[in-house]
mmCIF file of C-alpha atoms in Angstrom:
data_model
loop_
_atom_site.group_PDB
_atom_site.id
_atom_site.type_symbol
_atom_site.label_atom_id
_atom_site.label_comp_id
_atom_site.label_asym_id
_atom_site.label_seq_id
_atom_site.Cartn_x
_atom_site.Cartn_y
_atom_site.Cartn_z
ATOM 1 C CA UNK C 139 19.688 -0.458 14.210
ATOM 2 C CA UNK C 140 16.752 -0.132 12.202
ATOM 3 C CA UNK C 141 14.662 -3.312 10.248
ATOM 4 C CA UNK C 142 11.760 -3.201 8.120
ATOM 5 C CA UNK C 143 9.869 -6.130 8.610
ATOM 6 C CA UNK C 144 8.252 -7.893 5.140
ATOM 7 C CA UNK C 145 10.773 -8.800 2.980
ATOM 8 C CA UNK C 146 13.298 -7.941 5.201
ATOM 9 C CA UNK C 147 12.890 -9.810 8.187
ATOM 10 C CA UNK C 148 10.586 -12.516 6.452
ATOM 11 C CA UNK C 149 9.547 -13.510 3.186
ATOM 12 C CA UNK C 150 5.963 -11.708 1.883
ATOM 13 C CA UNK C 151 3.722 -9.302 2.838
ATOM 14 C CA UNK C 152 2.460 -9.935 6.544
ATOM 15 C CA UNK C 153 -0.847 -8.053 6.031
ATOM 16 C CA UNK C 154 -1.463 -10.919 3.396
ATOM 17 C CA UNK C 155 -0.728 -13.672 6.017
ATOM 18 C CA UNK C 156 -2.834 -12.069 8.503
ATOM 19 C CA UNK C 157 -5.695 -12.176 6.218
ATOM 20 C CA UNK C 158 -5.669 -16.005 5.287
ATOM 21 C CA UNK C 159 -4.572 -16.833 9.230
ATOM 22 C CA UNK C 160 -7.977 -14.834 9.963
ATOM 23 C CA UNK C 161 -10.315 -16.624 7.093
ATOM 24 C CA UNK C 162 -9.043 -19.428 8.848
ATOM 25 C CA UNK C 163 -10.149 -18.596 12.143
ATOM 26 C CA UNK C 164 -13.317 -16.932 10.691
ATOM 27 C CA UNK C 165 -14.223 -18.404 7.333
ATOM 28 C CA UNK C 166 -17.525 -16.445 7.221
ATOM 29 C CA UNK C 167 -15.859 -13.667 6.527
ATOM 30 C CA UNK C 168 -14.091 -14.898 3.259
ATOM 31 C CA UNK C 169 -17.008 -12.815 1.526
ATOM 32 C CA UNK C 170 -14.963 -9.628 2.224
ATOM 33 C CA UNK C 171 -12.850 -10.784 -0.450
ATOM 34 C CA UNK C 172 -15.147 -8.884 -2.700
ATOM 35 C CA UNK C 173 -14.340 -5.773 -1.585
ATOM 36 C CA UNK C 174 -10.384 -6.637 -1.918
ATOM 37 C CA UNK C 175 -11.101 -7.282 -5.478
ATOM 38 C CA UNK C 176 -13.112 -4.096 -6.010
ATOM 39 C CA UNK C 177 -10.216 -2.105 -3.789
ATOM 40 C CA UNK C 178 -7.568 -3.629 -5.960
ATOM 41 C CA UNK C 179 -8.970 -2.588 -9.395
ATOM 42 C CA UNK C 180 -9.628 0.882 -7.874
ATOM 43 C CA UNK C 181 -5.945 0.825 -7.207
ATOM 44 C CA UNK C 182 -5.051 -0.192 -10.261
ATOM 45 C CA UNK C 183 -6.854 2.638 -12.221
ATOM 46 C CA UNK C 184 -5.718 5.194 -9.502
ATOM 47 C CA UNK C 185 -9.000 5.680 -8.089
ATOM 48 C CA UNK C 186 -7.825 4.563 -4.601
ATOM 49 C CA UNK C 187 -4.024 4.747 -3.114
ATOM 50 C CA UNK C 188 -2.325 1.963 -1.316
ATOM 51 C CA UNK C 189 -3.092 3.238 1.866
ATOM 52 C CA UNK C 190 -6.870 3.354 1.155
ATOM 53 C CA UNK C 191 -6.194 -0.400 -0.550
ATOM 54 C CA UNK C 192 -4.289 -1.580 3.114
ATOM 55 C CA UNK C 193 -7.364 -0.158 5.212
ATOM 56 C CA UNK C 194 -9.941 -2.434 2.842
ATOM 57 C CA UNK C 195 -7.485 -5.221 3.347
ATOM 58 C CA UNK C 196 -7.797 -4.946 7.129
ATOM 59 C CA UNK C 197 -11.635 -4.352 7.079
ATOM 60 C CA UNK C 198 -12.572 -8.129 8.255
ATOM 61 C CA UNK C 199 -10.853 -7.546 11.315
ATOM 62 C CA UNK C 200 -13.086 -4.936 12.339
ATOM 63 C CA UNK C 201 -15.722 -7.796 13.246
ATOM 64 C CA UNK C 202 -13.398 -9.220 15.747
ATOM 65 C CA UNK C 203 -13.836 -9.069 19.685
ATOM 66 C CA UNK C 204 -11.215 -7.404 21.606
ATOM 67 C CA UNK C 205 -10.120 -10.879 23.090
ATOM 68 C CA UNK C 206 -10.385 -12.298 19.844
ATOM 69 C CA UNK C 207 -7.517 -9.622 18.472
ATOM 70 C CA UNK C 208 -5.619 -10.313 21.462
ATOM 71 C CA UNK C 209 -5.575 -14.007 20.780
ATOM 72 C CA UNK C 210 -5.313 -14.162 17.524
ATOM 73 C CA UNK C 211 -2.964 -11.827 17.319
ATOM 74 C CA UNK C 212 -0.658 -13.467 19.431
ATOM 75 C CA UNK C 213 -1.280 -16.489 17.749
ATOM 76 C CA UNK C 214 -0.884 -15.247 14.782
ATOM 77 C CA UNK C 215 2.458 -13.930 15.484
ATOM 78 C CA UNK C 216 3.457 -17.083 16.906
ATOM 79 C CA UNK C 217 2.274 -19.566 14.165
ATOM 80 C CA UNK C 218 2.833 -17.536 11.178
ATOM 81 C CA UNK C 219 5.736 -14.907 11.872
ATOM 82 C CA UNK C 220 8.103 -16.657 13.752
ATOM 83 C CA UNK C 221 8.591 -19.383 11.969
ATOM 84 C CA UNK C 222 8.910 -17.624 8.880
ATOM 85 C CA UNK C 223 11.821 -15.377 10.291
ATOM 86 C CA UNK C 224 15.231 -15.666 7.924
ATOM 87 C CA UNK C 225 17.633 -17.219 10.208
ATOM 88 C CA UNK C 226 20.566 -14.719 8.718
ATOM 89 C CA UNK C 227 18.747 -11.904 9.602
ATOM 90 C CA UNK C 228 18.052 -12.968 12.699
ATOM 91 C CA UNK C 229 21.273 -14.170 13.221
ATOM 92 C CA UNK C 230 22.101 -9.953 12.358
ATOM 93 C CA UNK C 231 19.626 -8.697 14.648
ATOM 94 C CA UNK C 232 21.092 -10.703 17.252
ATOM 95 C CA UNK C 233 24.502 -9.481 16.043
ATOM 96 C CA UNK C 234 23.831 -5.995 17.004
ATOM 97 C CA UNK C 235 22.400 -6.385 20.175
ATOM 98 C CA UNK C 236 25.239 -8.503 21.217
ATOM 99 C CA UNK C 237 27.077 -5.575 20.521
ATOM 100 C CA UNK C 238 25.616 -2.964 22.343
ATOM 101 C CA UNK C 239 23.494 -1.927 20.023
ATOM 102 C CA UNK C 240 19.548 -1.177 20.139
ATOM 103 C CA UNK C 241 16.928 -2.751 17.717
ATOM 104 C CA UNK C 242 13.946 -1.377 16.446
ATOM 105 C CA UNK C 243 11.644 -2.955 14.110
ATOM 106 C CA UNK C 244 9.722 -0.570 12.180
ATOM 107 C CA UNK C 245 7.367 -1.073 9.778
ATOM 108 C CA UNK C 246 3.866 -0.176 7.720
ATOM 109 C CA UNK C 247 2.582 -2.887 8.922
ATOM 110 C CA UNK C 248 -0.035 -3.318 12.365
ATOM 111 C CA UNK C 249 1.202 -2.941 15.426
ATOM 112 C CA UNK C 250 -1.648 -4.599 17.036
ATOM 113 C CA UNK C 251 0.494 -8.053 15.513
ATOM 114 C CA UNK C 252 3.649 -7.109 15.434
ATOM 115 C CA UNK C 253 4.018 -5.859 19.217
ATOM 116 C CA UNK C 254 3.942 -9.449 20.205
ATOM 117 C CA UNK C 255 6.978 -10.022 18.424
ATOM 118 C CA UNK C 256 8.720 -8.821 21.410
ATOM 119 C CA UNK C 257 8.028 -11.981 22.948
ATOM 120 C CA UNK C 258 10.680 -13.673 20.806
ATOM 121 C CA UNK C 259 12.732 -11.088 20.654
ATOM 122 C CA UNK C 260 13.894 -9.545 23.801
ATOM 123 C CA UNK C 261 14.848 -6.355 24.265
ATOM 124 C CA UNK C 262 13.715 -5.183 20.610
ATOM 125 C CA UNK C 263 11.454 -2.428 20.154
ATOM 126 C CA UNK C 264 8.679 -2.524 17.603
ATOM 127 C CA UNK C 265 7.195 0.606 15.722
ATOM 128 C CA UNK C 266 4.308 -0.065 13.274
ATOM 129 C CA UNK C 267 1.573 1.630 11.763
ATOM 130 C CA UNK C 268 -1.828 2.228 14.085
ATOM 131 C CA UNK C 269 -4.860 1.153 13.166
ATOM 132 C CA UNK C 270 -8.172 1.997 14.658
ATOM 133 C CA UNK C 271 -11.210 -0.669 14.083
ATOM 134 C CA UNK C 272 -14.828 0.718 14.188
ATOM 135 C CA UNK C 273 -16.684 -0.980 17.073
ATOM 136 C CA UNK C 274 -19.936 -0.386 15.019
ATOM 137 C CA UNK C 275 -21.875 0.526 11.850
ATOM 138 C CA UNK C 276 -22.385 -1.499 8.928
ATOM 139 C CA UNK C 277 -19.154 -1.006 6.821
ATOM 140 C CA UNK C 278 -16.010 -0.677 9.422
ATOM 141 C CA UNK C 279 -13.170 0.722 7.253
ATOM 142 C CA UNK C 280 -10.355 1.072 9.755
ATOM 143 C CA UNK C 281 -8.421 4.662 9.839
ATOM 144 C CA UNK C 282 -4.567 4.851 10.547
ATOM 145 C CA UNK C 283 -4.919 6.512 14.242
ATOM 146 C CA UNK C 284 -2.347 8.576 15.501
ATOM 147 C CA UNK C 285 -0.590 11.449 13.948
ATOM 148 C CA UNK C 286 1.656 9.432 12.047
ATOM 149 C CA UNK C 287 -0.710 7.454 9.527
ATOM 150 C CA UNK C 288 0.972 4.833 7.493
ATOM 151 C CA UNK C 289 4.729 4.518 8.897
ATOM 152 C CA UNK C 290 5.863 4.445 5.590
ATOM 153 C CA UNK C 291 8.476 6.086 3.615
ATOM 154 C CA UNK C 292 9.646 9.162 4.560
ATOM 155 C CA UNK C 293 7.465 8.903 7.992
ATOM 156 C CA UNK C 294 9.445 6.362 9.271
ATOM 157 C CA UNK C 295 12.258 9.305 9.404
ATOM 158 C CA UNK C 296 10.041 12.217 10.819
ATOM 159 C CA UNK C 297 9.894 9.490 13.761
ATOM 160 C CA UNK C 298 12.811 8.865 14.247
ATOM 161 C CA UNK C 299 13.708 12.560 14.475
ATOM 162 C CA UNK C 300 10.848 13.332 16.462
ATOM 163 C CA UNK C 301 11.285 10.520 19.025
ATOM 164 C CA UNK C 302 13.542 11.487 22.204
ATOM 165 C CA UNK C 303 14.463 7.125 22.246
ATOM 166 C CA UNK C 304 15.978 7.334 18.885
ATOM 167 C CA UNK C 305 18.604 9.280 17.004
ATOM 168 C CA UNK C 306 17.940 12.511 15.119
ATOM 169 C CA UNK C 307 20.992 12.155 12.921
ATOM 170 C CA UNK C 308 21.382 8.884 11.961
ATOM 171 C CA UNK C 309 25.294 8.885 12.497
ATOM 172 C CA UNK C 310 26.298 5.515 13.637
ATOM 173 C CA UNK C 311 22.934 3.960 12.974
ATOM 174 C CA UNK C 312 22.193 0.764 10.378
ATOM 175 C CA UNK C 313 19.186 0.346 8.173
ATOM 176 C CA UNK C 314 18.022 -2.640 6.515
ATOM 177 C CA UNK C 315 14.983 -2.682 3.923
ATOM 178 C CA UNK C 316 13.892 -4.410 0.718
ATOM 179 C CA UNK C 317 12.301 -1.363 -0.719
ATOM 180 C CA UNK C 318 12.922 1.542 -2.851
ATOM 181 C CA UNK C 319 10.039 3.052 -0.707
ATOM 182 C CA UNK C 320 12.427 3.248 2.225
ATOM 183 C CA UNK C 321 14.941 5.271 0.750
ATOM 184 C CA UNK C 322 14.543 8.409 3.029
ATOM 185 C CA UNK C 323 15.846 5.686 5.894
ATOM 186 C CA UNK C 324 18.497 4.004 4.456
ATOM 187 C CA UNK C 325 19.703 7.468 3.193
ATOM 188 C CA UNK C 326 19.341 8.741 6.908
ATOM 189 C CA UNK C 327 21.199 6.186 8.048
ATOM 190 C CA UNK C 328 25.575 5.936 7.743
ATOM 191 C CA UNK C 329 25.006 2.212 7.484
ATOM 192 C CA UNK C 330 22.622 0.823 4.747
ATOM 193 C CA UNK C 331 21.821 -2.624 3.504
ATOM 194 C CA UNK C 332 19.352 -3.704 0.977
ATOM 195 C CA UNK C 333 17.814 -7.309 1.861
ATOM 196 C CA UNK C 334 16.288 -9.233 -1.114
ATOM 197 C CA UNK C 335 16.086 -5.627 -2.808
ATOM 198 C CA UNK C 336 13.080 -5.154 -5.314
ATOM 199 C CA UNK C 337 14.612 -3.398 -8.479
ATOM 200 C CA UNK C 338 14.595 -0.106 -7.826
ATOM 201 C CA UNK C 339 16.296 -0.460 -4.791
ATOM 202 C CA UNK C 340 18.497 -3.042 -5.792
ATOM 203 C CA UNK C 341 19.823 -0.089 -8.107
ATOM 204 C CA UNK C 342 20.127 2.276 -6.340
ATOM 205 C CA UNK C 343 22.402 0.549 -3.499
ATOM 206 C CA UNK C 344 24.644 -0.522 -6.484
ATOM 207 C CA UNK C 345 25.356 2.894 -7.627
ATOM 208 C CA UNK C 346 25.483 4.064 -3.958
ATOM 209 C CA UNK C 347 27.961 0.900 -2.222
ATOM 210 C CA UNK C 348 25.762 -0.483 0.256
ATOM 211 C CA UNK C 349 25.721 -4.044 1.150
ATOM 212 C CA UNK C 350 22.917 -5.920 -0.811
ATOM 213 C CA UNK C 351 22.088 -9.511 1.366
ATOM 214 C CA UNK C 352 19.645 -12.038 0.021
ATOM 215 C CA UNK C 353 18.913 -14.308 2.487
ATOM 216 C CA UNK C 354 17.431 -17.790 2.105
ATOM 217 C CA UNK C 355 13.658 -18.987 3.525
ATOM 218 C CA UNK C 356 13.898 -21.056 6.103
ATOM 219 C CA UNK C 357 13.280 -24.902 4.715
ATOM 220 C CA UNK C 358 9.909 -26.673 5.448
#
């Protein structure tokens, strides 16, 4: 069983709640909002992609000490994430393990955050993108390191068919995104549900019969 993780597991982009957890912990380094601002307008006339836009997004944590990723990380995940879990799709996720099934989160965003997630949820494994942080020079843009890049789209699939843990057909498997971006797996899958689907996707699982859930935020 398959689950993207923003929007789908929680409410928001996590690479957004990573960066105000971390100008918490380090407000000196609220000046690299500057070059978020200049990365988003390049985005916005096409001068830059959104993977370019997700490395300038990370850039501040390229100043960070190897314990200080490792705590803040975990802190991070514990403090922010967790909480922030919908309780019906964890209540799913839980579901399918009960039933024999195994869960894989697997997602564009870090895996230097989300691996901790294991630690409230046993037995789950967690794919994400990996990012590499310069350990010197003057501007640090971090690079998607390994041969996958952004595990995105369509490469969330070429994993899964490449991996010897996972299934290469899909038969018998369940998918659950918010995104039309994640198409190629819900298509790959026999079992696809749209959670709190943006419109494209929303559309598309209309025309195509798959279960649409919109699950509520968990209250304050």
């Amino acid at each position: 069983v398959y689950f993207d993780f923003d929007d789908t597991l929680i409410p928001g982009d996590s690479i957004l709640c990573w960066k105000r957890f971390l100008f918490k912990k380090k407000p000196q380094q609220r000046y690299f909002q500057v070059f978020t601002w200049i990365g988003l307008i390049a985005y916005c006339l096409r001068i830059c992609g959104s993977e370019t836009l997700k490395r300038i997004f990370l850039l501040p944590a390229s100043w960070l000490t190897p314990e200080e990723f490792d705590s803040f990380s975990q802190e991070f995940v514990r403090e922010e994430l967790v909480p922030r879990l919908y309780p019906e799709m964890l209540k799913k996720l839980k579901e399918h393990q009960s039933q024999g099934f195994q869960v894989v989160i697997i997602s564009a965003s870090p895996v230097f955050y989300l691996r901790y997630l294991v630690d409230y949820l046993p037995d789950v494994r967690v794919v994400g993108t990996t990012v590499r942080f310069p350990a010197a020079g003057l501007f640090r843009l971090p690079r998607f390191d390994s041969k996958w890049g952004n595990m995105k789209g369509k490469t969330k699939v070429d994993f899964l068919k490449s991996d010897p843990q996972e299934s290469d057909s899909g038969i018998g498997c369940y998918a659950y995104s918010d995104s039309h971006s994640d198409a190629p797996l819900l298509n790959f899958v026999q079992h696809a549900v749209a959670v709190q689907p943006n419109c494209k996707l929303e559309t598309m699982a209309r025309k195509r019969g798959w279960l649409i859930l919109k699950p509520r935020v968990n209250s304050p």
